[in-house]
Amino acid sequence: YKDMQDLEFTIENKKLYILQTRNGKRTAQAALNIAVDLVNEGLITKEEAILRVEPNSLDQLLHPNFDKKQLENAELITKGLAASPGAASGKMYFHAKDIVEAAEKGEKVILVRQETSPEDIEGMVVAEGILTARGGMTSHAAVVARGMGKCCVAGASEVHVDEISGTLKCRDLVLKEGDVISIDGSTGNIYVGDIEKVEPKLTGNFGLFMQWVDEVRTLGVRTNADTPRDAKQALDFGAEGIGLTRTEHMFFDEKRIPVVREMILSSNIEQRQKALDKIRPMQEEDFYEIYKTMEGRPVTVRLLDPPLHEFLPTNKEDIETLAKEMNLTFEQVYDKVAELQEVNPMLGHRGCRLAITYPEIYRMQARAIISAAIRVIDEGIHMVPEIMIPLVGDKKELQYVKNEIIEEINLVFEETGKVIKYLVGTMIEVPRAALMAGEIAEEAEFFSFGTNDMTQMTFGFSRDDAGKFLTEYTDKKIYKYDPFTSIDTKGVGELVKLAVKNGKETRPEIHLGICGEHGGEPLSIEFFHNIGLDYVSCSPFRVPIARLAAAQARVKELNK
Amino acid sequence: YKDMQDLEFTIENKKLYILQTRNGKRTAQAALNIAVDLVNEGLITKEEAILRVEPNSLDQLLHPNFDKKQLENAELITKGLAASPGAASGKMYFHAKDIVEAAEKGEKVILVRQETSPEDIEGMVVAEGILTARGGMTSHAAVVARGMGKCCVAGASEVHVDEISGTLKCRDLVLKEGDVISIDGSTGNIYVGDIEKVEPKLTGNFGLFMQWVDEVRTLGVRTNADTPRDAKQALDFGAEGIGLTRTEHMFFDEKRIPVVREMILSSNIEQRQKALDKIRPMQEEDFYEIYKTMEGRPVTVRLLDPPLHEFLPTNKEDIETLAKEMNLTFEQVYDKVAELQEVNPMLGHRGCRLAITYPEIYRMQARAIISAAIRVIDEGIHMVPEIMIPLVGDKKELQYVKNEIIEEINLVFEETGKVIKYLVGTMIEVPRAALMAGEIAEEAEFFSFGTNDMTQMTFGFSRDDAGKFLTEYTDKKIYKYDPFTSIDTKGVGELVKLAVKNGKETRPEIHLGICGEHGGEPLSIEFFHNIGLDYVSCSPFRVPIARLAAAQARVKELNK
Ligand SMILES: [Mg+2]
Ligand SMILES: [Mg+2]
């Protein structure tokens, strides 16, 4: 059997009857240790060992744990289900909207809900961890948290959550919004207050096993990271570069949002340029720090993507405050907010469409990217910055935006007297871009597939709204998987394949990656390996999972 | 030259110098008369004659005019540009939102604006006619109105429009919102009050010419019509059937909306069924009247498409009124409205997704369609009703909805003891449906391409929002045409072609049509002819244009 066995047997009349044997169930650590042992004993090959460990199970090994010493003195509230591994501390918030706001202010936060639903996704994304009072190991909170590699304690039945008054009650204890708790997703324990954490050790059998994984796999694994901290985390997990740095998260920073708003509220190009001039050095600093962290590995920076109204307040009080800050009347700000409002923001004035209207925004960003790269190169790090243009649908559109960027970069070269190599590429996420990939490749040095947006547009499913009806589709077996979780190989996947084929025909050396969330999901990774992408890019905690999934895909391919 | 010539000549020293000759410019009526004369004189063939008339120019011949006698006594206000032919009377409204509300109440309305912009489209759609104070023959109002075959007077410079106070001033005259005016898009005249209209005569040379057109063309021309009145109009213009009857317009009817709201606010299936039972006879009556008008020609009815929140009020006062009407608390209605709100309604819970959640809605509609058909068949009209399911993205999804419908239809057959033939087909509008058309055709007896929605999703352009940036794209020559006006042959068109090919492979006898607005645009019609669709479907006033465009496409094909 060459694997650990669960054996059932009986002895009757001194005779041994083997009733049943099957591969034993085990924890990730056990599976990994057994696989490594079997290789060391010469019973199986490294390739076979690689197939023995479920990629998603690695998640159990990657997360921090609470410091043992501190834990002894911690005040335990109660216990729930250990739904998704890891340890997290933070202020409690009861609504997605509130937690997003708190996280934007830089707070460490825990999302607490009676149970979660798809409308809570945004809140889950920003949370350190998630706690629910109801639901089991396959509840929404548990499944989504595991998908995100995020700590979760679910179904803590002694806990009573009152979302309206913002309180958590457990027997005599009453905590309210903003109070700090700690949760352990590996044990299910819930504690009062903050507890120090220790990082996981990725050495020993894990290190050896992952070394075999890297020897076998041919698909690259990069990470999506917007901060040096995330970049560092991903490097520790074996990322080979950054496939996606989103620049909008930097715009949302509390200290910067006033300048961003100043830029948006500008009534002419001079004012806008003035505001952009203030943002530029901050962006340059962001990129510089990330480049330094990545030590010459590839870093793909995506230029501004969301619609501008996302940066403006919508309620009366905030508009009033902003108007005062900006020395404008309430009406002026209100009118701008109203003007920017959209019926379907997902399909609105965003991505490179912003740069068709306001080329100066992308010019500022291109300048920051190149200036930062020149600095780290001056410090002796060899690197080639990659500039990625989102939401392109046509070659001419890319051409227009690219020309603006190149003009600005050439100005930097003139001013500094330095010339460096850089790449300009595009996201392929609008279905039309996939259909036109042959032409678009004439202008793009790389493609990165944005399979989140492509799934939205190819299905016509708004991710923000589909939660309400998508479960009916999986319940009724119309779709086997939620297409936002595992790539829809027949529809969206066909578009990706077509774009790969046509892109390569035009430009055989084109770099091909994927930076949608599918980049961290094993089934999707196998698909991307098989259609010939160069790399996947995923969130830091998915990186080891992606490495193993990529290796498994390669082994399966070799076994064919 | 075999055509009317504009000749420039000079006589010098008794010698005649022909300086220049070119095909003469002419009105539609003149072009048509000349073409018919040249055929009658044996100078050109019918096919050549067909190519001599610009399809869009026919629009001039199709519209009503004011009654000459009544016009003598009419009070002329002023004159603007004759921007789009026709004669219209109605109450003035100054904002798209207000005019849409008024039109939903059944009022005849005229949209009056300083100038129009893409945000006014919805208002233009429902208006009898459009009046602007600014802008020339190529202004937004003029171009869009001509595209819609709708009467428009533009650039009436003596008129001062105050949109905020809702007044129109012209010298001493002051009119306000709700006052009735009449406008003549063929002369530019603007009058106070209502004036009777006479319908155009489609006989004589026009009739003969269109007869040739119909002999030559192979592409069918149907119409989009939601009412017997529109259906009759389209028949007069030569429509061969209805390609799209939208059922939501019937839901919006003032007398029905309370029942529709009752259905939406139901908290369980019994309540919902009770409300649906009230709607059903009204829908049956709608379909019965349309079937009678169409006298056995094919009629495709599309099942409910828009998201349910479109039927609910959004402002506080209306919610209060509704709550009282429905015997519910304000909170109950408000919560439902909030629950149904969507971030991207275009990509939300709509189309057949409604029937995955509430199959009883489509069952009610299927029952109404079949019951109405049985009635007209009983009256001796031979007909085969066509049931169209919108927004399908997968074969299994169609299967699920179709099974529900067929079950309900079989109940009708059992109850009535009558069995009739009917077709069940689907819209192909979600990009994924085009990609999966081969499989979907296993369940669909016809495809109707919804190129409006397909353009939105393939480009990732929300039609409601793209107006703000799309002009930049045409100005900067990134896109040659607005893709919502003329089909994007390279992107959206490729998807349509793919679906045609794969659909036919699965089901060679499949019916193929298109019911997006491109169905009435000559360039698009040529494309649809060339890729082998069976018919186009367009608004009544575009029908003769589509017939001519289809004939020209066929002639060009034969000339190749
Ligand atoms: Mg995207
Ligand atoms: Mg549609």
Tab-separated table of C-alpha atoms in Angstrom, chain A residues 307-555:
chain	number	residue	atom	x	y	z
A	307	PRO	CA	-13.735	54.277	-9.610
A	308	LEU	CA	-12.923	57.623	-8.026
A	309	HIS	CA	-16.169	57.812	-6.039
A	310	GLU	CA	-14.829	55.059	-3.792
A	311	PHE	CA	-12.481	57.646	-2.303
A	312	LEU	CA	-15.227	60.139	-1.460
A	313	PRO	CA	-17.639	60.085	1.490
A	314	THR	CA	-21.341	59.554	0.840
A	315	ASN	CA	-23.118	60.668	3.988
A	316	LYS	CA	-24.006	64.237	4.796
A	317	GLU	CA	-21.786	64.681	7.858
A	318	ASP	CA	-18.651	63.407	6.108
A	319	ILE	CA	-19.327	65.565	3.077
A	320	GLU	CA	-19.668	68.583	5.357
A	321	THR	CA	-16.375	67.815	7.073
A	322	LEU	CA	-14.631	67.279	3.777
A	323	ALA	CA	-16.025	70.514	2.351
A	324	LYS	CA	-14.635	72.407	5.350
A	325	GLU	CA	-11.247	70.734	5.034
A	326	MET	CA	-11.111	71.528	1.342
A	327	ASN	CA	-12.387	75.082	1.688
A	328	LEU	CA	-15.304	74.265	-0.565
A	329	THR	CA	-19.044	74.653	-0.088
A	330	PHE	CA	-21.157	71.663	0.856
A	331	GLU	CA	-22.830	71.886	-2.568
A	332	GLN	CA	-19.550	71.762	-4.439
A	333	VAL	CA	-18.516	68.543	-2.741
A	334	TYR	CA	-22.016	67.111	-2.820
A	335	ASP	CA	-22.336	67.800	-6.551
A	336	LYS	CA	-19.037	66.087	-7.255
A	337	VAL	CA	-20.066	63.068	-5.211
A	338	ALA	CA	-23.380	62.935	-7.068
A	339	GLU	CA	-21.685	63.391	-10.423
A	340	LEU	CA	-19.346	60.478	-9.771
A	341	GLN	CA	-22.092	58.138	-8.535
A	342	GLU	CA	-22.642	55.164	-10.822
A	343	VAL	CA	-25.455	52.709	-11.437
A	344	ASN	CA	-23.048	49.806	-11.966
A	345	PRO	CA	-19.656	50.881	-10.612
A	346	MET	CA	-18.183	47.499	-11.510
A	347	LEU	CA	-18.700	48.384	-15.176
A	348	GLY	CA	-18.066	52.061	-14.782
A	349	HIS	CA	-15.398	54.722	-14.977
A	350	ARG	CA	-12.464	52.808	-13.548
A	351	GLY	CA	-9.217	51.093	-14.488
A	352	CYS	CA	-7.438	52.493	-17.507
A	353	ARG	CA	-10.642	54.379	-18.349
A	354	LEU	CA	-9.570	56.825	-15.647
A	355	ALA	CA	-6.352	57.381	-17.541
A	356	ILE	CA	-8.148	57.975	-20.809
A	357	THR	CA	-9.879	60.882	-19.036
A	358	TYR	CA	-7.054	61.863	-16.652
A	359	PRO	CA	-3.736	60.615	-18.078
A	360	GLU	CA	-1.914	62.617	-15.384
A	361	ILE	CA	-2.922	60.078	-12.716
A	362	TYR	CA	-1.145	57.189	-14.413
A	363	ARG	CA	1.749	59.468	-15.327
A	364	MET	CA	2.236	60.250	-11.656
A	365	GLN	CA	2.203	56.566	-10.824
A	366	ALA	CA	4.584	55.632	-13.631
A	367	ARG	CA	6.966	58.319	-12.451
A	368	ALA	CA	6.827	56.996	-8.884
A	369	ILE	CA	7.446	53.423	-10.051
A	370	ILE	CA	10.440	54.326	-12.198
A	371	SER	CA	11.934	56.778	-9.698
A	372	ALA	CA	11.742	54.168	-6.944
A	373	ALA	CA	13.300	51.549	-9.216
A	374	ILE	CA	16.167	53.874	-10.123
A	375	ARG	CA	16.853	54.370	-6.415
A	376	VAL	CA	17.060	50.671	-5.556
A	377	ILE	CA	19.086	49.972	-8.685
A	378	ASP	CA	21.471	52.730	-7.574
A	379	GLU	CA	21.768	50.832	-4.327
A	380	GLY	CA	22.987	47.819	-6.249
A	381	ILE	CA	19.817	45.738	-6.533
A	382	HIS	CA	19.173	44.522	-10.048
A	383	MET	CA	15.499	44.798	-10.919
A	384	VAL	CA	13.083	45.379	-13.801
A	385	PRO	CA	9.862	47.116	-12.712
A	386	GLU	CA	6.657	45.840	-14.291
A	387	ILE	CA	3.881	48.348	-14.890
A	388	MET	CA	0.446	46.834	-15.254
A	389	ILE	CA	-2.533	48.582	-16.816
A	390	PRO	CA	-5.929	47.320	-15.670
A	391	LEU	CA	-9.258	46.873	-17.467
A	392	VAL	CA	-7.929	47.148	-21.015
A	393	GLY	CA	-10.344	46.043	-23.732
A	394	ASP	CA	-8.605	47.066	-26.918
A	395	LYS	CA	-5.120	47.495	-28.349
A	396	LYS	CA	-5.634	51.177	-29.131
A	397	GLU	CA	-6.764	51.836	-25.601
A	398	LEU	CA	-3.613	50.227	-24.216
A	399	GLN	CA	-1.541	52.093	-26.792
A	400	TYR	CA	-2.970	55.427	-25.726
A	401	VAL	CA	-2.315	54.851	-22.042
A	402	LYS	CA	1.077	53.289	-22.668
A	403	ASN	CA	2.207	56.259	-24.759
A	404	GLU	CA	1.377	58.618	-21.917
A	405	ILE	CA	3.303	56.455	-19.472
A	406	ILE	CA	6.331	56.093	-21.713
A	407	GLU	CA	6.427	59.837	-22.338
A	408	GLU	CA	6.494	60.432	-18.584
A	409	ILE	CA	9.142	57.742	-18.038
A	410	ASN	CA	11.318	59.279	-20.711
A	411	LEU	CA	11.063	62.590	-18.866
A	412	VAL	CA	12.364	60.844	-15.738
A	413	PHE	CA	15.223	59.371	-17.734
A	414	GLU	CA	16.101	62.814	-19.104
A	415	GLU	CA	15.888	64.482	-15.714
A	416	THR	CA	17.967	61.860	-13.916
A	417	GLY	CA	20.291	61.006	-16.758
A	418	LYS	CA	19.577	57.367	-15.952
A	419	VAL	CA	17.886	54.784	-18.139
A	420	ILE	CA	16.578	51.490	-16.798
A	421	LYS	CA	14.737	48.573	-18.314
A	422	TYR	CA	11.043	48.189	-17.477
A	423	LEU	CA	8.065	46.255	-18.760
A	424	VAL	CA	4.598	47.519	-19.592
A	425	GLY	CA	1.839	44.943	-19.617
A	426	THR	CA	-1.843	44.637	-19.114
A	427	MET	CA	-4.447	42.796	-17.178
A	428	ILE	CA	-6.672	40.561	-19.228
A	429	GLU	CA	-9.922	40.704	-17.308
A	430	VAL	CA	-12.534	42.257	-19.553
A	431	PRO	CA	-13.899	39.458	-21.788
A	432	ARG	CA	-13.192	41.577	-24.850
A	433	ALA	CA	-9.511	41.717	-23.933
A	434	ALA	CA	-9.360	37.926	-24.010
A	435	LEU	CA	-11.018	37.927	-27.427
A	436	MET	CA	-8.601	40.594	-28.712
A	437	ALA	CA	-5.491	39.233	-26.993
A	438	GLY	CA	-3.686	38.642	-30.266
A	439	GLU	CA	-3.806	42.340	-31.090
A	440	ILE	CA	-3.307	43.510	-27.530
A	441	ALA	CA	-0.094	41.459	-27.271
A	442	GLU	CA	1.427	43.764	-29.880
A	443	GLU	CA	1.493	46.412	-27.147
A	444	ALA	CA	1.764	44.297	-23.994
A	445	GLU	CA	4.968	42.708	-22.746
A	446	PHE	CA	3.006	40.645	-20.261
A	447	PHE	CA	-0.540	39.536	-19.542
A	448	SER	CA	-1.889	39.020	-16.064
A	449	PHE	CA	-5.292	37.408	-16.006
A	450	GLY	CA	-7.694	39.108	-13.638
A	451	THR	CA	-9.982	36.155	-13.210
A	452	ASN	CA	-12.101	37.794	-10.496
A	453	ASP	CA	-13.369	40.508	-12.786
A	454	MET	CA	-13.381	38.186	-15.766
A	455	THR	CA	-15.646	35.826	-13.849
A	456	GLN	CA	-17.954	38.717	-12.975
A	457	MET	CA	-18.267	39.859	-16.563
A	458	THR	CA	-18.290	36.473	-18.272
A	459	PHE	CA	-21.109	35.194	-16.056
A	460	GLY	CA	-22.703	38.585	-15.587
A	461	PHE	CA	-22.431	38.026	-11.817
A	462	SER	CA	-21.694	40.983	-9.580
A	463	ARG	CA	-19.594	39.545	-6.836
A	464	ASP	CA	-21.095	42.001	-4.375
A	465	ASP	CA	-24.606	40.854	-5.178
A	466	ALA	CA	-24.312	37.250	-6.339
A	467	GLY	CA	-24.074	35.979	-2.776
A	468	LYS	CA	-27.850	36.291	-2.603
A	469	PHE	CA	-28.501	33.809	-5.380
A	470	LEU	CA	-25.285	31.900	-6.044
A	471	THR	CA	-25.856	29.375	-3.271
A	472	GLU	CA	-29.089	28.396	-5.046
A	473	TYR	CA	-26.948	27.588	-8.061
A	474	THR	CA	-24.588	25.320	-6.185
A	475	ASP	CA	-27.444	23.819	-4.104
A	476	LYS	CA	-29.364	23.003	-7.274
A	477	LYS	CA	-26.172	21.603	-8.815
A	478	ILE	CA	-26.320	24.049	-11.707
A	479	TYR	CA	-22.743	24.995	-10.948
A	480	LYS	CA	-20.503	22.473	-9.224
A	481	TYR	CA	-18.304	25.128	-7.631
A	482	ASP	CA	-18.762	28.775	-6.868
A	483	PRO	CA	-16.973	30.209	-9.932
A	484	PHE	CA	-15.346	32.862	-7.757
A	485	THR	CA	-13.656	30.129	-5.737
A	486	SER	CA	-12.594	27.640	-8.404
A	487	ILE	CA	-12.094	28.777	-11.979
A	488	ASP	CA	-14.909	28.028	-14.412
A	489	THR	CA	-12.767	26.052	-16.848
A	490	LYS	CA	-15.459	25.750	-19.514
A	491	GLY	CA	-16.378	29.426	-19.786
A	492	VAL	CA	-13.890	31.809	-18.190
A	493	GLY	CA	-11.148	29.204	-18.631
A	494	GLU	CA	-11.838	29.021	-22.365
A	495	LEU	CA	-11.331	32.777	-22.625
A	496	VAL	CA	-8.033	32.490	-20.749
A	497	LYS	CA	-6.890	29.654	-23.029
A	498	LEU	CA	-7.832	31.619	-26.121
A	499	ALA	CA	-5.905	34.652	-24.885
A	500	VAL	CA	-2.862	32.515	-24.057
A	501	LYS	CA	-2.883	30.999	-27.527
A	502	ASN	CA	-3.376	34.263	-29.400
A	503	GLY	CA	-1.072	36.240	-27.144
A	504	LYS	CA	1.757	33.773	-27.671
A	505	GLU	CA	1.209	33.720	-31.418
A	506	THR	CA	1.787	37.473	-31.546
A	507	ARG	CA	4.582	37.562	-28.976
A	508	PRO	CA	6.112	34.153	-28.217
A	509	GLU	CA	8.154	35.496	-25.284
A	510	ILE	CA	5.145	37.121	-23.570
A	511	HIS	CA	4.980	36.657	-19.769
A	512	LEU	CA	1.728	35.099	-18.637
A	513	GLY	CA	0.421	35.163	-15.101
A	514	ILE	CA	-2.786	35.225	-13.137
A	515	CYS	CA	-3.508	37.440	-10.152
A	516	GLY	CA	-7.174	36.724	-9.414
A	517	GLU	CA	-7.985	34.791	-6.258
A	518	HIS	CA	-8.049	31.611	-8.307
A	519	GLY	CA	-4.250	31.876	-8.243
A	520	GLY	CA	-4.314	30.327	-4.759
A	521	GLU	CA	-6.853	27.546	-5.352
A	522	PRO	CA	-5.463	24.075	-6.167
A	523	LEU	CA	-7.958	22.999	-8.869
A	524	SER	CA	-7.556	26.308	-10.657
A	525	ILE	CA	-3.771	26.137	-10.340
A	526	GLU	CA	-3.770	22.756	-12.076
A	527	PHE	CA	-5.770	24.308	-14.895
A	528	PHE	CA	-3.371	27.259	-15.182
A	529	HIS	CA	-0.394	24.903	-15.240
A	530	ASN	CA	-1.969	22.835	-17.992
A	531	ILE	CA	-2.740	25.785	-20.265
A	532	GLY	CA	0.804	27.073	-20.028
A	533	LEU	CA	0.839	30.104	-17.762
A	534	ASP	CA	4.244	31.121	-16.392
A	535	TYR	CA	3.094	31.883	-12.872
A	536	VAL	CA	0.195	32.256	-10.483
A	537	SER	CA	0.009	35.041	-7.936
A	538	CYS	CA	-1.926	34.679	-4.689
A	539	SER	CA	-2.197	36.078	-1.190
A	540	PRO	CA	0.820	35.371	1.043
A	541	PHE	CA	-0.798	32.580	3.069
A	542	ARG	CA	-1.762	30.734	-0.100
A	543	VAL	CA	1.802	30.720	-1.454
A	544	PRO	CA	2.894	27.316	-0.017
A	545	ILE	CA	-0.461	25.856	-1.077
A	546	ALA	CA	0.052	27.178	-4.585
A	547	ARG	CA	3.600	25.796	-4.691
A	548	LEU	CA	2.374	22.318	-3.756
A	549	ALA	CA	-0.624	22.481	-6.114
A	550	ALA	CA	1.692	23.533	-8.935
A	551	ALA	CA	4.031	20.621	-8.192
A	552	GLN	CA	1.118	18.182	-8.121
A	553	ALA	CA	-0.091	19.486	-11.467
A	554	ARG	CA	3.370	18.898	-12.907
A	555	VAL	CA	3.582	15.360	-11.465
